Coordinates of C-alpha atoms and ligand atoms in Angstrom, one line a residue:
X19 CA 272.6 -80.6 -206.0
X20 CA 271.4 -78.9 -209.2
X21 CA 271.8 -75.4 -207.8
X22 CA 273.2 -72.8 -210.1
X23 CA 275.0 -69.6 -209.5
X24 CA 274.1 -66.4 -211.4
X25 CA 276.5 -66.2 -214.3
X26 CA 278.8 -63.3 -215.2
X27 CA 277.2 -61.8 -218.2
X28 CA 273.6 -61.7 -217.1
X29 CA 272.6 -59.5 -214.1
X30 CA 272.1 -61.7 -211.0
X31 CA 268.5 -62.6 -210.1
X32 CA 267.5 -61.0 -206.8
X33 CA 266.3 -64.5 -205.7
X34 CA 267.4 -67.8 -207.2
X35 CA 264.5 -70.3 -207.4
X36 CA 265.2 -73.6 -205.6
X37 CA 265.5 -76.7 -207.7
X38 CA 262.3 -78.6 -208.1
X39 CA 262.0 -81.1 -205.3
X40 CA 263.5 -78.8 -202.6
X41 CA 260.1 -77.6 -201.6
X42 CA 257.5 -80.1 -200.4
X43 CA 253.9 -79.1 -200.0
X44 CA 252.1 -79.6 -196.6
X45 CA 248.7 -79.0 -195.0
X46 CA 246.0 -77.7 -197.3
X47 CA 248.4 -77.2 -200.2
X48 CA 249.4 -80.9 -200.2
X49 CA 245.7 -81.7 -200.1
X50 CA 245.0 -79.4 -203.0
X51 CA 247.8 -80.9 -205.2
X52 CA 246.5 -84.3 -204.4
X53 CA 243.0 -83.3 -205.6
X54 CA 244.7 -82.0 -208.7
X55 CA 246.6 -85.2 -209.4
X56 CA 243.4 -87.3 -208.8
X57 CA 241.5 -85.0 -211.1
X58 CA 242.0 -83.9 -214.7
X59 CA 245.7 -83.3 -214.4
X60 CA 246.7 -86.8 -213.5
X61 CA 244.3 -88.4 -216.0
X62 CA 244.1 -86.2 -219.0
X63 CA 246.7 -88.2 -220.9
X64 CA 244.5 -91.4 -220.5
X65 CA 241.5 -90.2 -222.5
X66 CA 241.9 -86.7 -224.1
X67 CA 243.2 -87.3 -227.7
X68 CA 245.2 -84.1 -227.9
X69 CA 247.4 -85.4 -225.0
X70 CA 246.8 -89.1 -225.2
X71 CA 247.6 -89.3 -228.9
X72 CA 249.7 -86.1 -229.1
X73 CA 252.0 -85.7 -232.1
X74 CA 254.7 -85.0 -229.6
X75 CA 254.8 -88.7 -228.6
X76 CA 254.2 -90.1 -232.1
X77 CA 250.4 -89.9 -232.1
X78 CA 248.1 -88.6 -234.8
X79 CA 246.3 -86.0 -232.8
X80 CA 247.4 -82.3 -232.2
X81 CA 251.2 -82.0 -232.2
X82 CA 251.3 -78.4 -231.3
X83 CA 250.9 -76.7 -227.9
X84 CA 248.6 -79.0 -226.0
X85 CA 250.9 -81.9 -225.1
X86 CA 253.7 -79.4 -224.0
X87 CA 251.2 -77.4 -221.9
X88 CA 250.1 -80.5 -220.0
X89 CA 253.7 -81.6 -219.5
X90 CA 254.7 -78.1 -218.2
X91 CA 252.2 -78.5 -215.3
X92 CA 252.5 -82.3 -214.7
X93 CA 256.3 -82.2 -214.3
X94 CA 256.3 -80.0 -211.1
X95 CA 253.1 -81.8 -209.9
X96 CA 254.8 -85.2 -210.0
X97 CA 258.0 -84.1 -208.2
X98 CA 256.1 -82.0 -205.6
X99 CA 254.0 -85.0 -204.7
X100 CA 256.9 -87.5 -205.3
X101 CA 254.2 -89.5 -207.2
X102 CA 255.7 -92.5 -209.0
X103 CA 252.8 -92.9 -211.3
X104 CA 253.0 -89.3 -212.6
X105 CA 256.8 -89.6 -212.8
X106 CA 256.4 -92.6 -215.1
X107 CA 254.1 -90.7 -217.3
X108 CA 256.6 -87.8 -217.6
X109 CA 259.5 -90.2 -218.2
X110 CA 257.7 -91.7 -221.3
X111 CA 257.2 -88.2 -222.7
X112 CA 260.7 -87.0 -222.1
X113 CA 262.3 -90.2 -223.4
X114 CA 260.2 -89.9 -226.6
X115 CA 260.9 -86.2 -227.2
X116 CA 264.6 -86.6 -226.5
X117 CA 265.1 -89.7 -228.6
X118 CA 263.2 -88.2 -231.5
X119 CA 265.1 -85.0 -231.7
X120 CA 265.9 -84.3 -235.4
X121 CA 269.5 -84.6 -236.6
X122 CA 269.5 -80.8 -237.1
X123 CA 268.4 -80.2 -233.5
X124 CA 264.6 -79.5 -234.0
X125 CA 262.5 -80.7 -231.1
X126 CA 259.0 -82.1 -231.7
X127 CA 256.8 -82.5 -234.7
X128 CA 257.5 -80.7 -238.0
X129 CA 254.2 -79.5 -239.6
X130 CA 253.1 -81.1 -242.8
X131 CA 252.8 -78.2 -245.3
X132 CA 252.0 -80.3 -248.4
X133 CA 248.3 -79.4 -248.3
X134 CA 248.7 -75.7 -248.4
X135 CA 250.8 -73.2 -246.6
X136 CA 248.6 -71.9 -243.8
X137 CA 251.3 -73.1 -241.3
X138 CA 255.0 -73.0 -241.4
X139 CA 256.8 -76.4 -241.1
X140 CA 258.8 -75.2 -238.1
X141 CA 256.8 -73.3 -235.4
X142 CA 259.0 -72.5 -232.5
X143 CA 256.1 -71.5 -230.2
X144 CA 255.1 -74.9 -228.8
X145 CA 258.8 -75.7 -228.2
X146 CA 259.0 -72.7 -225.8
X147 CA 256.5 -74.6 -223.6
X148 CA 258.4 -77.9 -223.9
X149 CA 261.6 -76.1 -222.9
X150 CA 259.9 -74.9 -219.7
X151 CA 258.9 -78.5 -218.9
X152 CA 262.4 -79.7 -219.7
X153 CA 264.2 -77.2 -217.5
X154 CA 262.0 -78.2 -214.5
X155 CA 262.6 -81.9 -215.2
X156 CA 266.3 -81.3 -215.4
X157 CA 266.4 -79.6 -212.0
X158 CA 264.5 -82.4 -210.4
X159 CA 266.4 -85.3 -212.0
X160 CA 269.8 -84.0 -213.2
X161 CA 269.1 -85.8 -216.5
X162 CA 272.2 -85.0 -218.5
X163 CA 270.4 -85.3 -221.8
X164 CA 268.4 -82.1 -221.3
X165 CA 271.3 -79.6 -221.6
X166 CA 272.7 -81.3 -224.7
X167 CA 269.2 -81.4 -226.3
X168 CA 268.6 -77.7 -225.5
X169 CA 272.0 -76.7 -226.9
X170 CA 271.4 -78.6 -230.1
X171 CA 267.9 -77.1 -230.5
X172 CA 269.1 -73.5 -229.9
X173 CA 271.7 -74.0 -232.6
X174 CA 268.9 -75.0 -235.0
X175 CA 266.7 -72.1 -233.9
X176 CA 269.6 -69.7 -234.3
X177 CA 269.8 -70.5 -238.1
X178 CA 266.1 -70.9 -238.5
X179 CA 265.3 -67.4 -237.2
X180 CA 267.6 -65.9 -239.8
X181 CA 265.4 -67.3 -242.5
X182 CA 262.0 -67.4 -240.8
X183 CA 261.8 -64.7 -238.0
X184 CA 259.4 -65.3 -235.1
X185 CA 255.7 -65.1 -236.1
X186 CA 252.2 -65.2 -234.5
X187 CA 252.2 -66.6 -230.9
X188 CA 256.0 -67.0 -230.8
X189 CA 256.5 -63.3 -231.7
X190 CA 254.1 -62.3 -228.8
X191 CA 255.4 -64.9 -226.3
X192 CA 259.2 -64.6 -226.9
X193 CA 260.0 -63.8 -223.2
X194 CA 259.2 -67.4 -222.4
X195 CA 261.9 -68.5 -224.9
X196 CA 264.5 -66.1 -223.5
X197 CA 263.8 -67.5 -220.1
X198 CA 265.0 -70.9 -221.3
X199 CA 267.9 -69.5 -223.2
X200 CA 269.1 -67.7 -220.1
X201 CA 268.5 -70.9 -218.0
X202 CA 270.9 -72.7 -220.3
X203 CA 273.4 -69.8 -220.3
X204 CA 273.4 -69.8 -216.5
X205 CA 274.7 -73.4 -216.7
X206 CA 277.1 -73.4 -219.7
X207 CA 278.0 -69.7 -220.1
X208 CA 278.4 -69.9 -223.9
X209 CA 278.1 -66.3 -225.3
X210 CA 276.4 -67.3 -228.5
X211 CA 273.3 -68.0 -226.4
X212 CA 273.1 -64.3 -225.4
X213 CA 273.4 -63.3 -229.1
X214 CA 270.5 -65.7 -229.8
X215 CA 268.5 -64.1 -227.0
X216 CA 269.2 -60.7 -228.5
X217 CA 268.0 -61.9 -231.9
X218 CA 264.8 -63.2 -230.3
X219 CA 264.3 -59.9 -228.5
X220 CA 264.8 -58.0 -231.7
X221 CA 262.2 -60.1 -233.6
X222 CA 259.7 -60.3 -230.7
X223 CA 256.9 -57.9 -230.2
X224 CA 257.9 -54.8 -228.1
X225 CA 255.5 -55.0 -225.2
X226 CA 257.3 -52.3 -223.3
X227 CA 256.4 -49.8 -226.0
X228 CA 252.9 -51.3 -226.3
X229 CA 252.2 -50.3 -222.7
X230 CA 254.2 -47.0 -222.7
X231 CA 251.8 -45.9 -225.5
X232 CA 248.8 -47.8 -224.4
X233 CA 245.8 -47.3 -226.7
X234 CA 243.3 -49.9 -225.6
X235 CA 241.4 -48.3 -222.7
X236 CA 238.0 -49.8 -223.2
X237 CA 236.3 -53.1 -224.0
X238 CA 237.5 -54.1 -227.5
X239 CA 235.2 -54.4 -230.5
X240 CA 235.6 -57.8 -232.2
X241 CA 236.9 -56.2 -235.4
X242 CA 239.7 -54.4 -233.5
X243 CA 241.2 -57.5 -231.8
X244 CA 244.7 -58.8 -232.7
X245 CA 247.6 -60.7 -231.1
X246 CA 248.6 -57.7 -229.0
X247 CA 245.2 -57.3 -227.3
X248 CA 244.9 -61.0 -226.5
X249 CA 244.4 -61.8 -222.8
X250 CA 246.9 -64.7 -222.6
X251 CA 249.6 -62.9 -224.6
X252 CA 249.2 -59.9 -222.2
X253 CA 249.4 -62.1 -219.1
X254 CA 252.6 -63.7 -220.5
X255 CA 253.9 -60.3 -221.6
X256 CA 253.9 -58.9 -218.1
X257 CA 257.2 -60.7 -217.5
X258 CA 258.8 -59.5 -220.8
X259 CA 260.7 -56.4 -219.6
X260 CA 261.7 -58.1 -216.3
X261 CA 263.1 -61.1 -218.2
X262 CA 265.0 -58.9 -220.6
X263 CA 266.3 -56.7 -217.7
X264 CA 268.8 -59.5 -216.9
X265 CA 270.4 -58.9 -220.2
X266 CA 269.7 -55.3 -220.9
X267 CA 270.5 -54.0 -217.4
X268 CA 268.2 -51.1 -218.4
X269 CA 266.4 -49.6 -215.4
X270 CA 263.6 -48.6 -217.8
X271 CA 262.9 -52.4 -218.3
X272 CA 262.7 -52.9 -214.6
X273 CA 260.3 -50.0 -214.2
X274 CA 258.2 -51.1 -217.2
X275 CA 257.0 -54.2 -215.3
X276 CA 255.2 -52.1 -212.7
X277 CA 253.9 -49.7 -215.4
X278 CA 252.4 -52.7 -217.3
X279 CA 250.6 -54.0 -214.2
X280 CA 249.3 -50.6 -213.3
X281 CA 248.0 -50.0 -216.8
X282 CA 246.2 -53.3 -216.9
X283 CA 244.7 -52.5 -213.5
X284 CA 243.6 -49.1 -214.5
X285 CA 241.7 -50.0 -217.7
X286 CA 240.8 -53.7 -217.3
X287 CA 241.5 -54.6 -213.7
X288 CA 239.4 -56.9 -211.5
X289 CA 239.2 -57.4 -207.8
X290 CA 241.2 -60.6 -207.9
X291 CA 244.2 -58.8 -209.3
X292 CA 243.5 -60.1 -212.8
X293 CA 242.4 -58.2 -215.8
X294 CA 239.6 -59.0 -218.2
X295 CA 239.9 -60.6 -221.6
X296 CA 237.2 -62.7 -223.2
X297 CA 239.3 -63.0 -225.1
X298 CA 240.7 -59.6 -225.7
X299 CA 240.8 -56.6 -223.3
X300 CA 237.2 -56.2 -222.0
X301 CA 237.2 -53.2 -219.6
X302 CA 236.5 -53.1 -215.9
X303 CA 232.9 -54.4 -215.8
X304 CA 232.9 -57.3 -213.4
X305 CA 230.5 -59.3 -215.7
X306 CA 233.2 -59.6 -218.4
X307 CA 235.3 -62.7 -218.4
X308 CA 239.0 -63.7 -218.0
X309 CA 240.4 -66.8 -219.7
X310 CA 241.9 -69.5 -217.4
X311 CA 245.1 -69.6 -219.4
X312 CA 245.6 -65.9 -218.5
X313 CA 245.2 -66.8 -214.8
X314 CA 248.0 -69.4 -214.8
X315 CA 250.2 -67.3 -217.1
X316 CA 249.9 -64.2 -215.0
X317 CA 250.9 -66.3 -212.0
X318 CA 254.0 -67.7 -213.8
X319 CA 254.9 -64.2 -214.9
X320 CA 254.9 -63.0 -211.3
X321 CA 256.8 -66.1 -210.1
X322 CA 259.5 -65.2 -212.7
X323 CA 259.5 -61.5 -211.9
X324 CA 259.8 -61.8 -208.1
X325 CA 262.9 -64.0 -208.7
X326 CA 264.5 -61.5 -211.0
X327 CA 263.4 -58.2 -209.3
X328 CA 262.9 -59.3 -205.7
X329 CA 259.9 -56.9 -205.0
X330 CA 257.5 -58.0 -202.3
X331 CA 254.5 -56.5 -204.1
X332 CA 254.8 -58.9 -206.9
X333 CA 254.1 -61.9 -204.7
X334 CA 251.2 -59.9 -203.0
X335 CA 249.7 -60.0 -206.4
X336 CA 250.7 -63.6 -207.0
X337 CA 248.9 -64.7 -203.8
X338 CA 245.9 -62.7 -204.7
X339 CA 245.5 -64.5 -208.0
X340 CA 246.5 -67.9 -206.7
X341 CA 244.1 -67.9 -203.7
X342 CA 241.1 -66.3 -205.4
X343 CA 241.0 -66.4 -209.2
X344 CA 242.7 -69.8 -209.7
X345 CA 240.6 -72.1 -207.5
X346 CA 237.3 -70.3 -208.4
X347 CA 237.6 -71.1 -212.0
X348 CA 238.1 -74.8 -211.4
X349 CA 235.4 -77.3 -210.2
X350 CA 236.2 -78.1 -206.6
X351 CA 237.3 -81.6 -207.5
X352 CA 239.4 -80.2 -210.4
X353 CA 237.8 -82.4 -213.0
X354 CA 236.3 -79.5 -214.9
X355 CA 237.2 -75.8 -215.5
X356 CA 235.8 -72.7 -217.1
X357 CA 237.3 -70.9 -220.1
X358 CA 236.1 -67.6 -218.7
X359 CA 235.5 -66.6 -215.1
X360 CA 233.7 -63.5 -214.0
X361 CA 234.1 -61.5 -210.8
X362 CA 230.3 -61.1 -210.8
X363 CA 229.3 -64.6 -212.0
X364 CA 225.7 -65.3 -211.2
X365 CA 224.9 -68.0 -213.8
X366 CA 227.0 -70.4 -215.9
X367 CA 225.1 -71.6 -218.9
X368 CA 225.4 -72.1 -222.6
X369 CA 224.3 -68.6 -223.9
X370 CA 223.9 -67.6 -227.5
X371 CA 223.1 -64.1 -226.2
X372 CA 226.3 -63.4 -224.3
X373 CA 228.5 -60.5 -223.0
X374 CA 231.9 -61.7 -224.2
X375 CA 233.6 -60.1 -227.2
X376 CA 234.8 -63.2 -229.0
X377 CA 234.3 -66.2 -226.7
X378 CA 231.6 -68.7 -227.5
X379 CA 228.3 -69.6 -225.9
X380 CA 229.8 -72.1 -223.5
X381 CA 232.8 -70.0 -222.3
X382 CA 231.7 -69.9 -218.6
X383 CA 230.3 -73.4 -218.0
X384 CA 232.5 -75.9 -216.0
X385 CA 233.6 -78.5 -218.5
X386 CA 236.3 -80.6 -220.1
X387 CA 237.0 -78.2 -223.0
X388 CA 234.5 -75.3 -222.9
X389 CA 234.9 -72.9 -225.8
X390 CA 238.4 -74.2 -226.8
X391 CA 240.8 -76.7 -225.4
X392 CA 243.9 -74.6 -224.6
X393 CA 242.9 -74.1 -220.9
X394 CA 242.2 -77.9 -220.7
X395 CA 245.9 -78.4 -221.4
X396 CA 247.4 -75.3 -219.8
X397 CA 245.6 -75.1 -216.4
X398 CA 247.9 -77.7 -214.8
X399 CA 250.8 -75.4 -214.1
X400 CA 248.9 -73.1 -211.7
X401 CA 249.1 -74.8 -208.3
X402 CA 252.4 -76.7 -208.9
X403 CA 254.4 -73.7 -210.0
X404 CA 253.0 -71.7 -207.1
X405 CA 254.2 -74.4 -204.7
X406 CA 257.6 -74.6 -206.3
X407 CA 258.2 -70.9 -206.0
X408 CA 257.3 -70.4 -202.4
X409 CA 260.9 -70.2 -201.3
X410 CA 264.1 -69.1 -203.0
X411 CA 267.8 -68.5 -202.3
X412 CA 269.1 -65.0 -201.7
X413 CA 272.3 -63.4 -202.9
X414 CA 273.5 -63.0 -199.3
X415 CA 273.6 -66.8 -198.9
X416 CA 270.3 -67.2 -197.2
X417 CA 266.7 -68.2 -197.9
X418 CA 263.6 -66.1 -198.5
X419 CA 259.9 -67.0 -198.2
X420 CA 258.4 -65.1 -201.0
X421 CA 254.9 -66.5 -200.8
X422 CA 253.1 -68.4 -198.1
X423 CA 251.4 -71.8 -197.9
X424 CA 252.1 -74.8 -195.7
X425 CA 255.3 -76.5 -196.9
X426 CA 258.7 -77.9 -196.0
X427 CA 262.0 -76.8 -197.5
X428 CA 264.7 -79.4 -197.5
X429 CA 267.9 -78.0 -198.9
X430 CA 271.6 -77.1 -198.1
X431 CA 273.4 -74.0 -197.2
X432 CA 277.2 -73.9 -197.5
X433 CA 277.0 -77.7 -197.8
X434 CA 275.1 -78.2 -194.6
X435 CA 271.6 -79.6 -194.6
X436 CA 268.8 -77.2 -193.6
X437 CA 265.1 -78.0 -193.2
X438 CA 262.4 -75.5 -192.6
X439 CA 258.8 -76.5 -191.8
X440 CA 256.1 -74.0 -192.2
X441 CA 252.8 -74.9 -190.5
X442 CA 250.0 -72.6 -191.2
X443 CA 246.4 -72.2 -192.4
X444 CA 247.4 -69.0 -194.2
X445 CA 245.7 -67.4 -196.1
X446 CA 242.7 -68.3 -193.9
X447 CA 244.6 -67.5 -190.7
X448 CA 247.2 -64.8 -189.9
X449 CA 249.8 -66.9 -188.0
X450 CA 252.7 -68.7 -189.7
X451 CA 254.7 -71.1 -187.6
X452 CA 258.2 -71.8 -189.0
X453 CA 260.6 -74.4 -187.5
X454 CA 264.2 -74.0 -188.7
X455 CA 266.3 -77.2 -188.3
X456 CA 270.1 -77.1 -188.6
X457 CA 272.0 -80.2 -187.5
X458 CA 275.2 -78.3 -187.4
X459 CA 275.3 -74.6 -186.2
X460 CA 275.3 -72.3 -189.2
X461 CA 274.9 -68.6 -189.8
X462 CA 272.6 -67.5 -192.6
X463 CA 270.0 -64.8 -193.1
X464 CA 266.3 -65.8 -193.3
X465 CA 264.1 -63.3 -195.1
X466 CA 260.3 -63.3 -194.7
X467 CA 258.0 -61.3 -197.0
X468 CA 255.8 -58.8 -195.2
X469 CA 252.8 -58.1 -197.4
X470 CA 251.9 -54.5 -198.3
X471 CA 248.3 -55.0 -196.9
X472 CA 249.3 -55.9 -193.3
X473 CA 249.6 -53.5 -190.4
X474 CA 251.6 -54.2 -187.3
X475 CA 253.2 -57.4 -188.4
X476 CA 255.4 -59.2 -185.8
X477 CA 258.2 -61.7 -185.8
X478 CA 259.0 -63.7 -182.7
X479 CA 261.9 -66.1 -182.3
X480 CA 261.3 -68.8 -179.7
X481 CA 260.0 -66.9 -176.6
X482 CA 261.8 -63.7 -177.2
X483 CA 259.9 -60.4 -177.4
X484 CA 258.3 -59.9 -180.8
X485 CA 259.9 -57.6 -183.2
X486 CA 257.8 -55.4 -185.6
X487 CA 258.2 -55.9 -189.3
X488 CA 257.6 -53.3 -192.0
X489 CA 254.8 -54.0 -194.6
X490 CA 255.9 -54.2 -198.2
X491 CA 259.5 -55.4 -197.4
X492 CA 261.4 -58.6 -196.8
X493 CA 262.1 -58.9 -193.0
X494 CA 265.6 -60.2 -192.4
X495 CA 266.6 -62.4 -189.5
X496 CA 270.3 -62.7 -189.2
X497 CA 271.5 -65.3 -186.6
X498 CA 273.3 -68.5 -186.0
X499 CA 270.8 -71.4 -186.4
X500 CA 271.4 -74.5 -184.4
X501 CA 269.2 -77.4 -183.6
X502 CA 265.5 -76.5 -183.9
X503 CA 264.4 -72.9 -183.8
X504 CA 260.8 -71.7 -183.8
X505 CA 259.9 -68.5 -185.7
X506 CA 256.4 -67.1 -185.5
X507 CA 255.2 -64.6 -188.0
X508 CA 251.9 -62.8 -187.5
X509 CA 250.4 -60.9 -190.4
X510 CA 247.3 -59.1 -189.0
X511 CA 244.6 -58.9 -191.6
X512 CA 242.2 -56.0 -191.5
X513 CA 239.1 -55.9 -193.6
X514 CA 239.2 -53.3 -196.4
X515 CA 236.6 -52.1 -198.9
X516 CA 238.1 -51.3 -202.3
X517 CA 236.3 -48.8 -204.6
X518 CA 235.5 -50.5 -207.9
X519 CA 233.5 -50.2 -211.1
X520 CA 230.5 -47.8 -210.9
X521 CA 231.5 -46.8 -207.4
X522 CA 230.9 -50.3 -206.2
X523 CA 233.0 -52.0 -203.4
X524 CA 234.8 -55.3 -203.1
X525 CA 235.6 -56.7 -199.7
X526 CA 239.1 -57.9 -198.9
X527 CA 240.9 -59.2 -195.9
X528 CA 244.6 -60.2 -196.2
X529 CA 245.1 -61.8 -199.6
X530 CA 241.5 -63.0 -199.9
X531 CA 238.6 -61.3 -201.7
X532 CA 235.2 -62.1 -200.3
X533 CA 232.1 -62.8 -202.5
X534 CA 228.4 -63.4 -201.9
X535 CA 227.7 -67.1 -201.4
X536 CA 225.0 -68.0 -203.9
X537 CA 223.0 -71.3 -203.8
X538 CA 224.1 -73.6 -206.8
X539 CA 222.2 -76.0 -208.9
X540 CA 224.7 -78.1 -211.0
X541 CA 223.2 -79.6 -214.2
X542 CA 225.2 -82.1 -216.2
X543 CA 224.7 -81.3 -219.9
X544 CA 227.3 -83.4 -221.7
X545 CA 229.8 -86.2 -221.0
X546 CA 230.2 -88.8 -218.4
X547 CA 231.5 -87.8 -215.0
X548 CA 234.0 -87.4 -213.6
X549 CA 234.8 -85.3 -216.8
X550 CA 231.5 -83.9 -218.0
X551 CA 230.2 -80.4 -218.8
X552 CA 228.0 -78.7 -216.2
X553 CA 225.9 -75.6 -216.2
X554 CA 225.4 -73.9 -212.8
X555 CA 222.2 -72.1 -212.0
X556 CA 221.6 -69.8 -209.0
X557 CA 219.1 -71.0 -206.4
X558 CA 219.2 -67.9 -204.2
X559 CA 219.0 -64.2 -205.0
X560 CA 222.3 -62.4 -206.0
X561 CA 221.3 -58.8 -206.7
X562 CA 222.1 -57.2 -203.3
X563 CA 223.6 -53.9 -202.3
X564 CA 225.6 -53.7 -199.0
X565 CA 225.0 -51.6 -196.0
X566 CA 228.5 -50.6 -195.3
X567 CA 230.7 -47.7 -194.3
X568 CA 233.4 -48.1 -196.9
X569 CA 235.9 -46.1 -194.7
X570 CA 235.3 -48.3 -191.7
X571 CA 234.1 -51.7 -193.1
X572 CA 235.2 -53.5 -189.9
X573 CA 232.2 -51.9 -188.1
X574 CA 229.7 -53.6 -190.4
X575 CA 231.3 -57.0 -191.3
X576 CA 231.8 -59.8 -188.8
X577 CA 234.2 -62.7 -189.6
X578 CA 234.0 -66.3 -188.4
X579 CA 236.5 -69.1 -189.0
X580 CA 236.0 -72.8 -189.3
X581 CA 238.3 -75.8 -189.5
X582 CA 239.9 -76.4 -192.9
X583 CA 238.2 -79.3 -194.6
X584 CA 239.3 -81.8 -197.3
X585 CA 237.8 -80.0 -200.3
X586 CA 238.9 -76.5 -199.3
X587 CA 237.9 -74.5 -202.3
X588 CA 234.2 -75.3 -202.4
X589 CA 231.2 -73.2 -201.1
X590 CA 230.3 -75.6 -198.3
X591 CA 233.8 -75.9 -197.0
X592 CA 234.7 -72.3 -196.9
X593 CA 237.0 -71.9 -193.8
X594 CA 236.0 -68.2 -193.3
X595 CA 232.6 -66.6 -193.4
X596 CA 231.8 -62.9 -193.4
X597 CA 228.4 -61.6 -192.4
X598 CA 227.2 -58.2 -193.6
X599 CA 223.8 -56.6 -194.0
X600 CA 222.2 -55.7 -197.3
X601 CA 219.1 -55.1 -199.4
X602 CA 217.9 -56.6 -202.6
X603 CA 218.0 -54.3 -205.6
X604 CA 215.2 -55.6 -207.8
X605 CA 216.1 -53.5 -210.9
X606 CA 219.5 -55.2 -211.1
X607 CA 218.8 -58.2 -213.3
X608 CA 220.3 -60.6 -215.8
X609 CA 221.2 -59.1 -219.2
X610 CA 222.9 -61.2 -221.9
X611 CA 222.9 -64.1 -219.5
X612 CA 225.2 -62.2 -217.1
X613 CA 224.7 -59.8 -214.2
X614 CA 223.3 -56.7 -215.9
X615 CA 225.0 -53.3 -215.7
X616 CA 226.1 -52.7 -212.1
X617 CA 223.8 -49.9 -210.6
X618 CA 225.9 -46.9 -209.8
X619 CA 226.4 -46.4 -206.1
X620 CA 225.0 -45.2 -203.8
X621 CA 221.7 -47.0 -204.6
X622 CA 218.4 -47.0 -202.7
X623 CA 216.2 -49.9 -202.0
X624 CA 213.0 -50.4 -200.0
X625 CA 213.4 -54.2 -199.8
X626 CA 213.9 -55.7 -196.3
X627 CA 217.3 -55.6 -194.7
X628 CA 218.9 -59.1 -194.7
X629 CA 222.0 -60.7 -193.3
X630 CA 224.2 -61.8 -196.2
X631 CA 227.0 -64.4 -196.1
X632 CA 230.2 -63.8 -198.0
X633 CA 232.9 -66.5 -198.5
X634 CA 236.4 -66.4 -200.0
X635 CA 236.2 -65.8 -203.8
X636 CA 238.2 -69.0 -204.3
X637 CA 235.6 -71.1 -202.6
X638 CA 232.7 -69.9 -204.9
X639 CA 231.4 -71.1 -208.2
X640 CA 228.7 -68.5 -208.5
X641 CA 229.3 -65.1 -206.9
X642 CA 228.9 -61.4 -206.6
X643 CA 232.3 -59.6 -205.8
X644 CA 231.7 -56.0 -206.8
X645 CA 228.7 -54.8 -204.8
X646 CA 226.6 -51.6 -205.1
X647 CA 226.3 -49.8 -201.7
X648 CA 223.2 -48.4 -200.1
X649 CA 223.0 -44.7 -199.6
Ligands
ZN702 ZN1 243.1 -71.1 -222.6

């Protein structure tokens, strides 16, 4: 077992992540990871130069962040699927990186600065990403080389930072480095590592102060943008005070996490739990974009934070992003992705006249590397890390289900094998069926997250009377487990209408956001499938206002469920449909090749009343999510 205890000098994590390999996906999640492995993730290294010929494995292409990004997602994907082909690919990368570590400890390429000094020879930033891949790989394999290589690298970094302090991306993204320093400290407990972490903290950008004195309350102008207003840096920064809390033990760090999330929601928030950035803060207008890198980095920040802080609301947010924003911005077969997604995304086309602050004309098409190739490399961590963080260990010697999707946990408690199967169609269904298997009788607490959005949640053990469970907490079951025990959790999902931009509404039920289903015409504009570039044009009207009583939306929306299909996150396979009445609003039209300014609600329309079909946001490629309402 590669399990690790919390070490003495760092504050204990509330929940300890399980080593990679202890959680095995099942049901729709297994299917989704298989789609991913059969799509771009499992094949990018075969044809995309910046990974195939990466400088990290001795090639002549990019030797900076792209190879490490891909590795950081493919490592968990390979071990979750137990896929021999993917594991071979990882092995080649790890062997090369480890066997080419410099004498002085540096990992990866050293930049050639002979033709000018725009770059420094040693840029720590891409190594932060490699370290995240290495720690996951070590947990899955126990490979003894990793800890030695990390130790050697951190010694080099320690002296390097005295001469060349953190700069650019590394200065903004330092929390990801501290995470790996703490990972190593938890295993070898050498105090110089905490001194190094303190040095990194001191040199890094102070995100806590950035949000305490937040100045960026509107869509940025291009000339105002800088590293601190960048969407991906912000998504990564959400974790910063939480990561540092383990070392600072300062309650203000803990509280800052929630203040950061609230600030981003207030000024730039979107219905999916994301915030806009195309590619800097872009305000609340649902036609503005959010970069895919920010989606997967926000998810990783939340996975990290729930482990350290143990707050249920953090994984409410994680599920909201994972089930809505993540799948929506990927082509259903996961061979193409967008750079920017929009909550109101009514056309995806190459547009010189565009709404984004800095992102280019092709930022919202589905392609191989629309706008810029960072997301092509970084998108792979989204689903696998979600899957590997579903369950964790608790400090009272038990296990906790922090987020939900069909899976198995195969682990040990006090040296005794434990297996938990979770069968469910959640988030498309409200019932979760756990089977806890213990060959030898053993007492341990089982904690189940009860989302903040549920009402009247119930837990039932075998055929006992159900017990009610409080929303926004972790419900604890303390008992002796023996043989096979069935635990059923019901999380009733009531439809809610959330007030949004210009007094519009978004429709939610459980962790899912619902969007108008729009007919799609996919047009290949470049490349050879499966990895081409597509524009998507609407074939049906999108400019509707809803006839809905926002206080009692259940009276005007009817839901219907369907069996879960093989390509779950696609418009035609949507497992839940919602029907609601609405009228067209003819004056709401395209502007700058996006849905024009959202008419302020209530609106009036003399167009005929029509029945509209909404589907989960994650199943859409074109959509309206924030709707005007009829007076
Ligand atoms: Zn990106």
